[in-house]
Each structure stands twice: as structure tokens, then as C-alpha cells.
């Protein structure tokens, strides 16, 4: 989203390292290369007054262009991490088998018990009752203890059972439970220890014998899923045996499968066993006995699992000698603790709440995420048992017992959170005496407040690299408390704001059901926090849309969106949530339509916040996407008209969102009617009129997708139009009697090249024997005869030597299809012509992605047409060599032909005919009818052609399932996964690397300015010469344009179609450090270079003579394109200008205004607002000559022309009255024009005459003559000096004071220095007195100032 000063958003700033403050004044290591890159030596520095230099603060105030997220980030969504928080299947324990083998009064023979020893079972002393009554009481108590955790389960008791009774119990519960979980609880305190063979003991019918029960049989009866609890001596033996028997079951199942299934007469094969995944909890390991402490119950393990608070309190009192803070509390008083477990306002309820939070926290911080999900979030009863198992481990470990579990858990008995539990218990019990004796009110514990404070401390320094905050599960528990809910939500929102990783952690711990239930709250103060949290969740996991709709919770966000008290930022979060709810979800769309979301969004369109407007448009677009009812509702609400107002917005993201919404509106019509057709065609026409020349690739990509929807809405019409275009291309592809044909669809590049070929051959001199094929155009381009125009135009001024009947194939003629004959334009409605013409224009877009997308849409239309032709003719591919048939055989997938831009290498996959067919055709057909193929296409094997599908982009039903798409929605949603809570965003981190990097750059700029001022002073005193050769660089091609970076000695050199950077890295002498292709077509060349953002890390703006502008970042290391657009689409490339003088596209840049000015051989000077990426205005030049130079300063723009005129414009005034002055003293073409301080303008023309002007006077102040015609000339921007390459074959340096010659340069330095080659370009450094000279022999020479 657009940020202040065009800077990246604060989250992108790196974290400041811990260091001493004075270290910040040292250069950042990443910038040390720039230190070497600067050709500024300490001995060349001169002392000047501080007033002569610009203060550092002035650099801080300059805005940065092309530095928004759309320029800095790839347009892609956030990388989604596969979520494991949502369990694929939730389990429920529906049946519980309680098997109790007590045989009260008879101790097992293999265990010798101490006296006294533990006797209580389920908090009952069995010896205090008769045996049968005691057994029944124990069974009843155990069932009630389990019912507290799972009250709806089916409980069955088996007291002192036989093997048969256990079998019937287990098989019956498994049969009724089906695929749900069954719990088997085994109390073996009255029977011998388990055997090494994996057997537990039960009784015979008369209770005279112990009968073994094999775990193998128990597994068969219980099946899976199951959970087992073993409370007996040596219980670990059972766990080990269980694993072995599970493997045996699996082996037997495999053997049964190999044997061919069940035995004869048997039923179908049972499902494979999954016994290894069964859960087991054992009281002790295989070589341990249960504790016998008489102060503890005999079934201590069971008591911990089913009555944890009671056991924990008793153990705390016993362990701590009646506590540290609490007064003397007796064990019997613990039975009188007031309150209920479910009431968190009471002591008992709060202790239970704290215990749940602490055990959850221990588990989440200790267990792997998948294990935590399985054990603590899948099944309520299992989660409760494992929470309590953590307590059992702690208590039984203190009694020399080690509980065992499967899956095995790491040790948690010494986790630091247990100390927090002890403190909370101590504080609560300290109030017990006063509550019981004096009936005082219970004061809630401060545990949760303290844990929230600890969480807040973590947040103040939290990041992804640190370990997760251990208090996160506690924060979720606090959401249940109304007293702490507001603070908890605030802290939770801050945590989620740290990034997608934080959202994933919160979801894994179980945030979802909590925040979903809170949407039922009516508290207004929670609305901003809840909306923010849900925006964060949906930005990472959009699958939550189904939960919101199912619970009708989406209405909460509809209410927030209509609340006038909510800030626009909060409404933005709400509309994002709603757009996520309806995106690709039919039920969500239905609910939103019923909730009048369309009207609500349209009513909010007047808000000024750009992000809000962007998401209002996106929400509408996702709402009616492929939803006929929503489209009808939107039509009645005049939604398209409201969205069209956003097409003129100053924010590119808003414009792109509006185009997206209008595109999905067109795509949502399933049944075509006359009204729908008219509405959609009007929308598409207006989109082409307004957005075809938009400056943002983001917008143009959405325009291509929208045009694809238009094409898919009227397929037959566009196929017929493409057929007519193909027929005309067939008829006009020959310039002689030759019948050679083109291959496949003719691209817009080729079409315009043919227009030039036919209409301008008198200018370019094309041999009559040449065909108009792609191959011939390639060969002609290689020979320098003809190159294909990247951007054509109707000539603004008639070209010399071209009659009035001829016009250059222009972008305007292509957009309106005027470059085609009546066979195309007269047969079809203008609407269809405009759509195809617009796609052809977009196919030639400076941005490669836009061009590729448009080409794919056009190729898809062509492929459909070819498929229809094949079906109509009903014959093989190669049955005829006619022109039409060659079109039908030359259609591979997208792209359908070798529709590459001339000047680029043809892609290998565009081979259109098999080699064998091509050779046979060449041998059997005469040269007059030979099929011409590019050589590199002919070299490809036939498999490359056979492996491609002709209609690969067309779905079987003719739909557009596999058409072009963009990542605009996902990229826009990425905004909500970044940092949004930017408190104090205007504050600068004075210890961050970003800050010190900028400070270093500003200090560097200051040094350059001081040095420049000293050099200017030396020039005025006449105490120096500009003849110190800094270096000479040989480059591959002749250079044409030079540009110095203002605050270093780096020099950008442009050849015809490439850019090179000359600098001092890595050695002392200048050399080419980086080079890259500009991407312009072969017909065009680079004619202008400008640096922007040069006070920081600058960008390089390259303008080519076809009117295109490209902005490059990282030009000093790894260049990549930031953006590109067509600034002046009517520009004619110099190679096609004929005898007319053209200087190509000239650029001027204003950093404070973020304005780029472009002009050339066109009617207007165009001002481009680079912050909004839109055309600001056009200033009429009112001249028949081309613009040769541009310079702007403090609201005044100076332009020079080929006829010698100089015109001044105030671009702040209306265009009609912007021109304020015109100078006409020059008689020849003006080569250089600079505006200097004090309102002076200096200009020089090809006559070698330099004039100094005052913008307040009509005539020049001074006229200086070199007395030689100048081939190249440049004037320093601030120093009183200019340089000229004259007919005397030397560079002469002159002072603006009386034209005095400072020095002359004829030779390169050295003993045998060569003479300078013919110089075609001179360029001064903007600040320093340095000069670069480019010669036609591909050398670039650099000269510096030398003081006497």
C-alpha cells in the first residue's frame, strides 16, 4: 500500500543490533563498496563554508519514487504454510469399560505390602465396608469421576470379572461405538502383576483362581481406536507387550491377504488393524510397584487422572509442610474448599482453571505440534486425561514411580510452570481459613494478570527467530474471562501482527474456537480487536470462511462495516474478512447477498482511505464472481457506475481493484441477454478508453484478464474477427508475386512491421523481391534494411518523402484496427475491433508479463478459430498447401506462432512444422512457393512440434478455466499478514541499520556537494583544468547516451538496446561493472537516461525512441525491472523517421515533485506523476520541430527544439496557459540546455553558439561562440563551463565567462596515447566537474578536474 514518502513499510526495516551508540557513525559494511566506487580522494577535498552546502535534513525531506510495495515486492501472495491446527478428523470417546479386579480383603500373592500401606480406592477405604458393598462403591465412584470429564459416554462396569465377561464387555462396546474411541480402564490392585508373556489377571467364576487374560485377545476384542489405562503394579509390561501383539496382528493380516482373503464360508475381509495408534497410560514402568504411602490413595494414578485438583492440593499440603504462605491448613479442610469446578469466580473453579491453563502450557511448550494436536485437541476426554497425566507424572515421580504412556511423552515433572502452580495454590489456600471461619469473600488470583504481563514482555522483544512465548495457551484461557478479555485480545492481536508464523502458532494452540465464539458478543469495545484478529487469521488460512458462514458469524463484520463509529482502518479489516468469506465460496456469496453487502460497500465508496477503497472494490468483485444473482443485484444498485469512478483514483492499487471488480462482473453472466451484452460491452469499452495507457503494470494486467472475460463472453464473434484478420494477413503478406505465407497468427509486432513495409518502403528502400514474411523481416533487420517498430504512430507532422496517402502504422491505428482494411473494419462492430486492438496494444507492452498475458489471450482466440476451421473442414492437418491450410497447420499451443518480438531470439517451442514435412515440402515445391522458416526454428526436432497441443489453453467445455490469471488478490491480502499495528510509525529507529545506511548516504552527498563547490570556485579563479583522464573503457557497441549518478562517479552508458554501468569496483580504474538489456524492440533505441532517488539508492530511468520508459533497480549489482510503461505512444522511432530529424524520447526528472517529463517528435510534452503512475497533463508545444532537450527546476520547464527555439513552461499552471516564454535567437538545432541558479538558462546549438538567458528577459544576456560547428555539446548544470566536440576533432572546454578556452583534449593519456575517436556524446557530472565522452569507436573516456 502506498506509504509516506514512498518508502517501504516499517515492517521491512531490519532489527537494530545491540551495539554502542558511537559505532553507528561508522559506515555500514554493506556500503563499503560504494566507498570504493566513489572517485573522491581525501586530498582533493577543499574547505568551504558550511553555507555553501545543502544541509542533510534536505535529503531526508525528499520523497522517494517507485518505492511502494508494488515496486519493491514481487506481486505474489504470502507463502502459505500447511496448516495442522485443524484436525482432519475429530474423535470422541463414546464408551468406557471400567474393569476393577479388587477381590477386597485378599491381597495378591506376589506383592508384599507394607504396614500401614495405602488403602483408599476412589477415595473409599474398602476395608470399612463389606467386600461386595465396597466393590460396588469403588465402581460407582470411579464412574462418577470419569463422568466429570465425559458425561455423555456409555459406561459399563465389570467388577471382579471373568475372561468371558471381559470379552462380552469389550466386544459389545466396540460394536456400539463403531469407529469412535473406547476407553478400557483396568484396576489390578487385587490380582497378581502382569506376566512377561503379556497377560493380565482376572478371576474364575468362584473367585478361587486367578485367570490370565492375554493382551492379544483384548486387542482383538477392543479394536481401534481405543485408549487403555492400566493402574496396577509393573504396568509397563503391558505397554511393551501391547506393541509386540499389535505387530503380530499386522503380520497376520498381511498373511491373510496373501492367502486370498478369509476362509471359505467366512465374511468379507475385516479392515486392517491400526492398533499401534492406540493410546495407553500406565501407572508405572515394567519393574516398579505402586506407591504404598498410607497418606496417599492406593489408586494414586487413577486419582491423578480423574480427580487432579484434589490430589494436587493434598500433595501440595503434604510436600510443603502446610505451605509457605498459607496458615495451618489441615487435610480435612481441603474437602471444604468452596465453589464448583465450572464456576471460575470461586476458589475451586479458579484453581481448576489455572490447572488447565498450566498443563496446556506445559504440553504445548514440550510436545511436538502434531502430538499436541492429537492428544490435547482431538478428543475432550483424551485431552483431560493427558493434562492430568502430567500431574500424575509429577506426583508419582516424587514417590519413585515413573508413569508410562504411548505415545511416549518427554519428562515434564520439572517444568518451570509447576512453580507457578505451586505459587497460585499457596496464595489461594492462604485465604481458606478466613473464608471458612470468617466467611470472607474470595479474592481472585493474580495468576492470569501476571502471565499476561509476562506475555507482554515477550511481545516487546518478540520475533520469529526467538522461541515461542510459553504463555500463549494461557492467553487463550484468559479469553474465557470477561475481566481480562480486553487485555488478552489486545495482546493476542499484537502477537498475530508479528507475521504468518505467529498466526500459525496461535491456531495450533487452539485459538480458533475461542475467537469464533467471541463473535457472538455484543460488546462494542471488542469489535476492533476481534475484526483485526480475524483479518489476521483469514490472511493466512482462508478455509475459516466456512466456519464463519456456518455459525452465521459473518453478520458480525457486516455490523462493523455499517458502524459509523468505526475507523476506516477497522472497516478495512472488516471488508477484507467479508471478501475472504465470499471468495470462491457459493454459500458465502449467498449469505452476503442476503445481507445487502453490495449496498453496504457502495455506500462506503466515498471514504478517502485508499486501502479501504481498494478492498471495497475487491470485496464486490469476489462477491459477484460467477454469481448471477449478485450480478443482478449489483446492476440494480448501479454498481458498475460507482466502480468506474475509482478508475481515476490516484492509487494504482485502487484502480487495479476497480478493473478486477468490473472484470468479474462481466464474467458473472451465465445467460447472455441483449441487456447484459450491451452493459458488458459498454463497461469493456470504457475500460479500454481509460486504462489502456495506465502507467501501472498492476492495472494493465487486470485489464488483460478483463478482456479475456470479454472474449470468452462472445467467443464466436471474436473467432470470426480473427478469421477475417488472418485472411487479410494472408492477402497482404506478399509484396511481390511470391505466394510464401506467414506461419500462424500474425502478432501485433509483425502487423505493424508490415504496415511500415507496405506504406514506407519509399523511405526505407525495401527491395521489391522481398516477401513480407517473418523470416524476411528478420533478415532485413540483420542487414540494417528494416527493423520492426515497437511503437508506431500516425505521424503528427508529415514525413519528408512520404505522400499524404502513407501513414506510419501507429499504436492508435492498432488500437482502433484502422491499420486493417474494410474486410475487417466494415464487417464487425467497433466494440469487437476495439477489444482485439486493445489486446494487440497490450501485447506490445513494455512490461513483459503484461505482453505475455495479452499474447496468450490472442493466441487462444486464434487457436479456437483454427480448431473450428479444422472441425468444419473435417480433414487432416496436412491435406493442402493453401494459404488457409498453412494457417491451420501452424498452430501449436499458446503462443500459436513465432510471434516473438523482432530482435529477440525465437523461442524453441514455436517450431511449427515437423522437419520431415518441411524437407519434403522444400523438395517438391518450387522456390516461388517455398515455405520460409527462421533458421533456428528449422533446426528444432519434430518432437518439439508434435509435443504441443493446438488448443492447450481451451477447456473441454469451451470455458476459461485455464486462462490468464494474476496474483493481485493474493498479493493484496498479503498486506494483512504484514505488520499493521504501527504505533509511532513516523518515528525513526536511530539504532537501525537502515537509519545508519541512510545517514551514511546523506553524509556522502554532503561531501560531494562540498567538493563540487570547491571545484566551481577553482574554475572561477582559473586555477585548474579539466584534463585529468580518469579512465577509458571499451564497450561492445557504440554508445549513444551517457548519464552520471549525481553523488558518485558511476557512469551509465546506453547503447542501442543495452545499458552498462562504468565504475571503480573492484579495481582502482573505471571498468564495466554490470550490463543488461533494456528490452526494447530492434527498431527502437535508448535515447535518454535519468537517475531518480539518487540521494539514496538511486533508480535508473531509461527512455527509448518508441515512447517507452523503463525503470531499473539494483543497476549497480543485479539489475531488475521495477516498472515500465508507454509515456508517449505516438512516438516514431528514429530508424523509421525517414528524412525527418528526430531526437527520440527526451526525459527530465524532478525529485521533489516526483514528476517525469517526456517529449520528442510529438504534439505535446507529457508530465507524468510517478507517485500515482498516471498522466498529469499534456503541454502543447505548438511547434513542427522535435524536442531535443528538457530541463526543469522549481516549477519551470525548459524545452529546446530542432529549429533552435527554446520555450519555458510553468507546469503548475493549466496546460493552455502554461507557456510563459519563448526564445528564438538560435538558428540551428539546440544540443544542450541547462537551467542554473539565479534564474539563468544556458543553451548551445550545432553552430557552436552558446547563449546565456535570463528567464525574465526576452533576449539573451551573453552569446559565446566556439567558431566551429559542434557535433556534440554539453553544459555543466552548476559550474560556468561547457564542452564541445567540434569539426576540429577535439574536445574543447570553455568558460561561460567571456567564452575563454580552459583547455582542449585531443589524445588519450599515455606515452603513445591514441587520438580520441569521433565523439557523438558528451556528458558532465551533475555536481562534480567531470566529463564523459562517448565515441563512435565504442570507447568511453572520463576526465576529471585537476587543480594547479
PDB file of C-alpha atoms in Angstrom, residues 256-355:
ATOM      1  CA  UNK A 256      -4.342 -63.429   5.330  1.00  0.00           C
ATOM      2  CA  UNK A 257      -4.300 -61.040   2.400  1.00  0.00           C
ATOM      3  CA  UNK A 258      -1.657 -63.128   0.646  1.00  0.00           C
ATOM      4  CA  UNK A 259      -3.665 -66.268   1.285  1.00  0.00           C
ATOM      5  CA  UNK A 260      -6.586 -64.838  -0.645  1.00  0.00           C
ATOM      6  CA  UNK A 261      -8.846 -63.430   1.981  1.00  0.00           C
ATOM      7  CA  UNK A 262     -10.935 -65.081   4.719  1.00  0.00           C
ATOM      8  CA  UNK A 263     -11.527 -68.790   4.924  1.00  0.00           C
ATOM      9  CA  UNK A 264     -14.296 -70.418   2.961  1.00  0.00           C
ATOM     10  CA  UNK A 265     -17.658 -69.531   4.303  1.00  0.00           C
ATOM     11  CA  UNK A 266     -16.254 -66.526   6.116  1.00  0.00           C
ATOM     12  CA  UNK A 267     -17.407 -62.981   5.774  1.00  0.00           C
ATOM     13  CA  UNK A 268     -15.605 -60.204   3.945  1.00  0.00           C
ATOM     14  CA  UNK A 269     -12.086 -59.284   4.976  1.00  0.00           C
ATOM     15  CA  UNK A 270     -12.004 -57.026   8.070  1.00  0.00           C
ATOM     16  CA  UNK A 271     -10.296 -53.656   7.852  1.00  0.00           C
ATOM     17  CA  UNK A 272      -6.566 -53.616   8.565  1.00  0.00           C
ATOM     18  CA  UNK A 273      -5.721 -53.193  12.239  1.00  0.00           C
ATOM     19  CA  UNK A 274      -4.325 -49.873  13.431  1.00  0.00           C
ATOM     20  CA  UNK A 275      -3.510 -50.983  16.953  1.00  0.00           C
ATOM     21  CA  UNK A 276      -0.167 -49.228  17.018  1.00  0.00           C
ATOM     22  CA  UNK A 277      -2.006 -45.909  17.221  1.00  0.00           C
ATOM     23  CA  UNK A 278      -3.939 -46.857  20.334  1.00  0.00           C
ATOM     24  CA  UNK A 279      -3.275 -44.691  23.382  1.00  0.00           C
ATOM     25  CA  UNK A 280      -2.025 -46.245  26.609  1.00  0.00           C
ATOM     26  CA  UNK A 281      -1.494 -44.800  30.074  1.00  0.00           C
ATOM     27  CA  UNK A 282       0.292 -46.961  32.640  1.00  0.00           C
ATOM     28  CA  UNK A 283       0.812 -46.199  36.320  1.00  0.00           C
ATOM     29  CA  UNK A 284       4.441 -47.322  36.483  1.00  0.00           C
ATOM     30  CA  UNK A 285       7.190 -48.892  34.458  1.00  0.00           C
ATOM     31  CA  UNK A 286       7.676 -52.611  33.993  1.00  0.00           C
ATOM     32  CA  UNK A 287       9.934 -53.062  37.036  1.00  0.00           C
ATOM     33  CA  UNK A 288       8.164 -50.791  39.522  1.00  0.00           C
ATOM     34  CA  UNK A 289       5.498 -51.249  42.194  1.00  0.00           C
ATOM     35  CA  UNK A 290       2.812 -48.733  43.030  1.00  0.00           C
ATOM     36  CA  UNK A 291       3.398 -46.308  45.961  1.00  0.00           C
ATOM     37  CA  UNK A 292       2.269 -47.588  49.344  1.00  0.00           C
ATOM     38  CA  UNK A 293       2.382 -44.337  51.328  1.00  0.00           C
ATOM     39  CA  UNK A 294      -0.591 -44.556  53.717  1.00  0.00           C
ATOM     40  CA  UNK A 295      -1.219 -40.792  53.332  1.00  0.00           C
ATOM     41  CA  UNK A 296      -1.887 -41.314  49.614  1.00  0.00           C
ATOM     42  CA  UNK A 297      -4.636 -43.338  47.989  1.00  0.00           C
ATOM     43  CA  UNK A 298      -3.799 -46.801  46.703  1.00  0.00           C
ATOM     44  CA  UNK A 299      -5.048 -45.850  43.238  1.00  0.00           C
ATOM     45  CA  UNK A 300      -2.916 -42.697  43.157  1.00  0.00           C
ATOM     46  CA  UNK A 301      -2.538 -42.905  39.368  1.00  0.00           C
ATOM     47  CA  UNK A 302      -6.305 -43.144  38.846  1.00  0.00           C
ATOM     48  CA  UNK A 303      -6.875 -40.337  41.347  1.00  0.00           C
ATOM     49  CA  UNK A 304      -4.465 -38.078  39.439  1.00  0.00           C
ATOM     50  CA  UNK A 305      -6.224 -38.839  36.166  1.00  0.00           C
ATOM     51  CA  UNK A 306      -9.777 -38.353  37.395  1.00  0.00           C
ATOM     52  CA  UNK A 307      -9.563 -36.039  40.444  1.00  0.00           C
ATOM     53  CA  UNK A 308      -6.457 -33.957  39.772  1.00  0.00           C
ATOM     54  CA  UNK A 309      -7.283 -30.871  41.869  1.00  0.00           C
ATOM     55  CA  UNK A 310      -7.987 -32.928  44.982  1.00  0.00           C
ATOM     56  CA  UNK A 311      -4.765 -34.890  44.639  1.00  0.00           C
ATOM     57  CA  UNK A 312      -2.709 -31.812  43.783  1.00  0.00           C
ATOM     58  CA  UNK A 313      -3.921 -29.883  46.811  1.00  0.00           C
ATOM     59  CA  UNK A 314      -3.317 -32.797  49.200  1.00  0.00           C
ATOM     60  CA  UNK A 315       0.128 -33.411  47.768  1.00  0.00           C
ATOM     61  CA  UNK A 316       0.977 -29.707  47.981  1.00  0.00           C
ATOM     62  CA  UNK A 317      -0.017 -29.518  51.638  1.00  0.00           C
ATOM     63  CA  UNK A 318       1.885 -32.689  52.469  1.00  0.00           C
ATOM     64  CA  UNK A 319       5.005 -31.703  50.500  1.00  0.00           C
ATOM     65  CA  UNK A 320       5.292 -28.124  51.709  1.00  0.00           C
ATOM     66  CA  UNK A 321       4.596 -28.751  55.364  1.00  0.00           C
ATOM     67  CA  UNK A 322       1.328 -26.858  55.255  1.00  0.00           C
ATOM     68  CA  UNK A 323       2.576 -24.348  52.677  1.00  0.00           C
ATOM     69  CA  UNK A 324       4.800 -21.318  52.686  1.00  0.00           C
ATOM     70  CA  UNK A 325       2.226 -18.525  52.688  1.00  0.00           C
ATOM     71  CA  UNK A 326      -0.834 -20.345  53.878  1.00  0.00           C
ATOM     72  CA  UNK A 327      -1.626 -20.612  57.576  1.00  0.00           C
ATOM     73  CA  UNK A 328      -2.023 -24.040  59.001  1.00  0.00           C
ATOM     74  CA  UNK A 329      -4.395 -25.843  56.649  1.00  0.00           C
ATOM     75  CA  UNK A 330      -5.419 -29.332  57.568  1.00  0.00           C
ATOM     76  CA  UNK A 331      -6.071 -32.030  55.047  1.00  0.00           C
ATOM     77  CA  UNK A 332      -9.709 -32.295  56.099  1.00  0.00           C
ATOM     78  CA  UNK A 333     -10.158 -28.573  55.371  1.00  0.00           C
ATOM     79  CA  UNK A 334      -9.329 -29.222  51.746  1.00  0.00           C
ATOM     80  CA  UNK A 335     -12.634 -31.069  51.485  1.00  0.00           C
ATOM     81  CA  UNK A 336     -14.421 -27.836  52.406  1.00  0.00           C
ATOM     82  CA  UNK A 337     -12.993 -25.572  49.692  1.00  0.00           C
ATOM     83  CA  UNK A 338     -15.991 -23.594  48.468  1.00  0.00           C
ATOM     84  CA  UNK A 339     -17.176 -23.403  44.882  1.00  0.00           C
ATOM     85  CA  UNK A 340     -17.795 -25.552  41.821  1.00  0.00           C
ATOM     86  CA  UNK A 341     -15.339 -26.686  39.185  1.00  0.00           C
ATOM     87  CA  UNK A 342     -17.284 -24.900  36.458  1.00  0.00           C
ATOM     88  CA  UNK A 343     -17.553 -21.554  38.260  1.00  0.00           C
ATOM     89  CA  UNK A 344     -14.319 -19.633  37.689  1.00  0.00           C
ATOM     90  CA  UNK A 345     -15.321 -16.959  40.208  1.00  0.00           C
ATOM     91  CA  UNK A 346     -14.913 -19.402  43.107  1.00  0.00           C
ATOM     92  CA  UNK A 347     -11.715 -20.762  44.607  1.00  0.00           C
ATOM     93  CA  UNK A 348     -12.263 -24.310  43.377  1.00  0.00           C
ATOM     94  CA  UNK A 349     -13.291 -23.161  39.912  1.00  0.00           C
ATOM     95  CA  UNK A 350     -10.344 -20.804  39.573  1.00  0.00           C
ATOM     96  CA  UNK A 351      -7.878 -23.441  40.758  1.00  0.00           C
ATOM     97  CA  UNK A 352      -9.271 -25.813  38.140  1.00  0.00           C
ATOM     98  CA  UNK A 353      -8.987 -23.042  35.520  1.00  0.00           C
ATOM     99  CA  UNK A 354      -5.375 -22.305  36.473  1.00  0.00           C
ATOM    100  CA  UNK A 355      -4.544 -26.015  36.435  1.00  0.00           C
TER     101      UNK A 355
END
